Coordinates of C-alpha atoms and ligand atoms in Angstrom, one line a residue:
X1237 CA 10.5 -21.5 56.0
X1238 CA 7.6 -19.4 56.2
X1239 CA 9.9 -16.3 55.2
X1240 CA 10.9 -18.6 52.1
X1241 CA 7.5 -19.4 50.7
X1242 CA 6.3 -15.6 51.2
X1243 CA 9.3 -14.6 49.1
X1244 CA 8.9 -17.2 46.5
X1245 CA 5.1 -15.9 46.3
X1246 CA 6.4 -12.5 46.2
X1247 CA 8.4 -13.4 43.3
X1248 CA 5.6 -15.3 41.3
X1249 CA 3.5 -12.0 41.8
X1250 CA 6.4 -10.2 40.7
X1251 CA 6.5 -12.5 37.5
X1252 CA 2.8 -12.0 36.9
X1253 CA 2.8 -8.5 37.1
X1254 CA 5.6 -8.6 34.2
X1255 CA 3.6 -11.1 32.2
X1256 CA 0.5 -8.7 32.4
X1257 CA 2.4 -5.6 31.6
X1258 CA 3.8 -7.3 28.5
X1259 CA 0.2 -8.3 27.5
X1260 CA -0.7 -5.0 28.0
X1261 CA 2.1 -3.3 25.9
X1262 CA 1.1 -5.7 23.1
X1263 CA -2.6 -4.7 23.0
X1264 CA -1.3 -1.0 22.7
X1265 CA 1.2 -1.6 20.5
X1266 CA -1.4 -3.5 17.9
X1267 CA -3.8 -1.3 18.5
X1268 CA -2.1 1.8 17.7
X1269 CA -0.7 0.0 14.5
X1270 CA -4.4 -0.5 13.7
X1271 CA -5.1 3.4 14.3
X1272 CA -2.4 4.1 11.8
X1273 CA -3.9 1.7 9.1
X1274 CA -7.3 3.2 9.5
X1275 CA -5.7 6.8 9.1
X1276 CA -4.1 5.3 6.0
X1277 CA -7.3 4.3 4.4
X1278 CA -8.8 7.4 4.9
X1279 CA -8.0 8.9 1.5
X1280 CA -9.9 12.7 2.2
X1281 CA -11.4 14.9 4.7
X1282 CA -10.3 16.8 7.6
X1283 CA -7.0 16.1 8.8
X1284 CA -6.0 13.1 6.4
X1285 CA -6.0 15.5 3.5
X1286 CA -2.5 15.7 4.4
X1287 CA -0.5 13.0 3.0
X1288 CA -0.6 10.1 5.5
X1289 CA 2.0 8.8 8.0
X1290 CA 4.4 7.0 6.1
X1291 CA 5.1 5.0 8.8
X1292 CA 1.5 3.5 8.5
X1293 CA 2.2 2.7 5.0
X1294 CA 5.3 0.7 5.0
X1295 CA 3.7 -1.1 8.1
X1296 CA 0.9 -2.2 5.9
X1297 CA 3.1 -3.1 2.7
X1298 CA 6.4 -4.1 4.6
X1299 CA 5.9 -7.7 4.1
X1300 CA 5.8 -7.6 0.3
X1301 CA 8.8 -7.1 -1.7
X1302 CA 8.8 -4.3 -3.9
X1303 CA 9.2 -5.6 -7.8
X1304 CA 9.7 -3.8 -11.1
X1305 CA 5.9 -3.6 -11.3
X1306 CA 5.5 -1.4 -8.4
X1307 CA 5.9 1.6 -10.5
X1308 CA 2.2 2.8 -11.7
X1309 CA 2.2 2.3 -15.5
X1310 CA -0.8 2.7 -17.8
X1311 CA -4.3 3.4 -18.1
X1312 CA -6.5 2.4 -15.2
X1313 CA -9.5 1.9 -17.7
X1314 CA -7.3 0.4 -20.3
X1315 CA -9.4 2.1 -23.2
X1316 CA -8.4 3.9 -26.2
X1317 CA -11.4 5.4 -25.9
X1318 CA -10.4 7.6 -22.5
X1319 CA -10.9 11.1 -22.2
X1320 CA -9.9 13.5 -19.6
X1321 CA -12.8 15.6 -18.0
X1322 CA -10.8 17.2 -15.7
X1323 CA -7.0 17.9 -16.0
X1324 CA -4.3 17.8 -13.3
X1325 CA -4.1 20.5 -10.3
X1326 CA -7.1 22.5 -11.8
X1327 CA -10.4 23.0 -10.6
X1328 CA -11.2 20.3 -7.6
X1329 CA -7.7 19.0 -8.0
X1330 CA -6.0 22.1 -6.9
X1331 CA -3.8 22.6 -5.1
X1332 CA -1.9 19.4 -6.6
X1333 CA -0.1 18.9 -3.7
X1334 CA -3.1 17.8 -2.0
X1335 CA -6.2 16.9 -4.7
X1336 CA -3.9 16.2 -8.0
X1337 CA -5.8 13.7 -10.1
X1338 CA -7.3 13.2 -13.4
X1339 CA -10.7 12.5 -14.1
X1340 CA -11.1 9.9 -16.8
X1341 CA -14.0 8.7 -18.6
X1342 CA -14.8 6.8 -22.0
X1343 CA -16.0 8.7 -24.9
X1344 CA -18.1 5.8 -26.6
X1345 CA -19.1 7.2 -29.6
X1346 CA -15.9 8.8 -30.8
X1347 CA -17.3 12.3 -30.5
X1348 CA -14.5 13.6 -28.1
X1349 CA -16.6 14.0 -25.2
X1350 CA -17.1 11.9 -22.2
X1351 CA -20.3 9.7 -22.5
X1352 CA -21.8 8.8 -19.2
X1353 CA -23.6 5.6 -20.0
X1354 CA -20.2 4.0 -21.4
X1355 CA -18.5 5.5 -18.6
X1356 CA -20.8 4.2 -16.0
X1357 CA -19.3 0.8 -14.5
X1358 CA -16.5 0.4 -17.0
X1359 CA -14.0 -1.7 -15.5
X1360 CA -10.9 -0.4 -13.6
X1361 CA -7.7 -2.2 -13.3
X1362 CA -4.7 -1.8 -10.9
X1363 CA -1.9 0.2 -12.5
X1364 CA 0.8 -1.0 -10.2
X1365 CA 1.3 -3.9 -7.6
X1366 CA 0.6 -3.4 -4.3
X1367 CA -2.0 -3.9 -1.0
X1368 CA -5.7 -2.8 -1.6
X1369 CA -7.1 -0.3 1.0
X1370 CA -11.0 0.3 0.5
X1371 CA -12.9 3.1 1.9
X1372 CA -16.7 2.8 1.6
X1373 CA -19.1 5.8 0.8
X1374 CA -16.3 8.6 2.1
X1375 CA -16.6 12.4 1.2
X1376 CA -15.5 13.4 -1.2
X1377 CA -14.1 10.3 -2.7
X1378 CA -17.0 7.8 -2.6
X1379 CA -16.1 4.4 -2.6
X1380 CA -12.4 4.6 -3.0
X1381 CA -9.5 2.3 -3.4
X1382 CA -5.5 3.2 -2.4
X1383 CA -3.3 0.4 -4.0
X1384 CA 0.3 0.6 -2.5
X1385 CA 3.3 -0.3 -1.9
X1386 CA 6.5 1.1 0.1
X1387 CA 7.4 3.3 -2.9
X1388 CA 4.1 4.0 -4.9
X1389 CA 0.3 4.4 -4.3
X1390 CA -2.3 4.7 -6.5
X1391 CA -6.0 6.4 -5.5
X1392 CA -9.2 5.3 -7.5
X1393 CA -12.4 7.4 -6.6
X1394 CA -15.8 7.6 -7.0
X1395 CA -16.3 3.8 -7.9
X1396 CA -19.5 2.2 -8.3
X1397 CA -18.6 -1.2 -6.4
X1398 CA -15.7 -3.2 -5.8
X1399 CA -13.9 -6.0 -7.6
X1400 CA -11.1 -6.7 -4.7
X1401 CA -11.2 -6.9 -0.9
X1402 CA -9.4 -4.9 1.9
X1403 CA -5.6 -5.9 2.4
X1404 CA -5.8 -8.2 -1.1
X1405 CA -2.5 -8.1 -3.3
X1406 CA -2.9 -7.1 -6.6
X1407 CA -0.6 -6.8 -10.1
X1408 CA -0.8 -4.2 -12.6
X1409 CA -3.9 -5.1 -14.6
X1410 CA -5.8 -6.9 -12.3
X1411 CA -9.4 -5.8 -12.1
X1412 CA -10.2 -3.8 -8.8
X1413 CA -13.7 -2.3 -9.5
X1414 CA -16.1 -0.4 -11.5
X1415 CA -16.6 3.4 -12.5
X1416 CA -19.2 5.0 -10.6
X1417 CA -20.4 8.4 -9.4
X1418 CA -20.3 8.1 -5.6
X1419 CA -19.0 10.9 -3.4
X1420 CA -18.6 14.5 -5.2
X1421 CA -19.2 13.8 -8.1
X1422 CA -21.6 15.2 -10.8
X1423 CA -21.5 12.1 -13.4
X1424 CA -19.4 8.6 -13.7
X1425 CA -15.6 9.1 -14.4
X1426 CA -12.8 8.2 -12.3
X1427 CA -10.8 10.4 -10.2
X1428 CA -7.0 8.9 -10.3
X1429 CA -4.0 9.9 -8.4
X1430 CA -0.5 8.9 -8.5
X1431 CA 1.6 9.4 -5.2
X1432 CA 5.7 8.7 -4.7
X1433 CA 7.4 8.3 -1.6
X1434 CA 10.2 10.9 -1.5
X1435 CA 12.4 11.8 1.5
X1436 CA 9.9 9.7 3.8
X1437 CA 6.7 12.0 2.3
X1438 CA 4.0 10.9 -0.2
X1439 CA 4.4 13.5 -3.0
X1440 CA 1.3 13.8 -5.5
X1441 CA 2.4 13.2 -9.3
X1442 CA 0.8 13.9 -12.5
X1443 CA -0.8 10.7 -13.4
X1444 CA -0.2 11.5 -17.4
X1445 CA 3.6 11.1 -16.2
X1446 CA 2.9 7.5 -15.5
X1447 CA 1.2 6.7 -18.8
X1448 CA -2.5 7.1 -17.5
X1449 CA -3.9 7.6 -21.2
X1450 CA -2.0 4.9 -22.4
X1451 CA -3.9 1.3 -22.5
X1452 CA -2.0 -1.5 -21.5
X1453 CA -0.2 -2.1 -18.4
Ligands
LIG1220 ZN1 -11.1 14.5 -9.6

């Protein structure tokens, strides 16, 4: 039965090859998922200036159900002394489709102007529920946070430091970091962005339409 043993060995080798191919494809699938997530975390710069592939974001957030608090609402500085130092879609925030944001700072003495000392290290709060993605020392966003779910994402730029870890789940009002002046910034402020998933693409929105100057969440 020499022939029989040889055939049985051939089958075994064939099965081993199948297992190897399976393991390899698992590895490459996981690898490309990882690349999609890393691409998502890059908030700005180069090709990442275009809205990121929605598939990557859905992949990050799909294990999380989207509740009533998934929509951004409220002032990420949660202060009645918040002032806007640069408006939506103007200056470095143009074009709004790519860079739309409002720059927020604190007027500590009530003179109507931003006060750097009162703004620096002011706490920043999540305005929506979602999963945190951190980017450290990027350009121009500096220390940056995305909070994202499958419907909405908010961006927080130029932080002095983080109050959350990568991949953490947060809810509106959770402390996520502190205002700074990292990246392309001439003084302490929070660059705050709101994006909405529409027709399979991320569309930039005016944060003032989401209560960005209204304390409370
Ligand atoms: Zn800005």
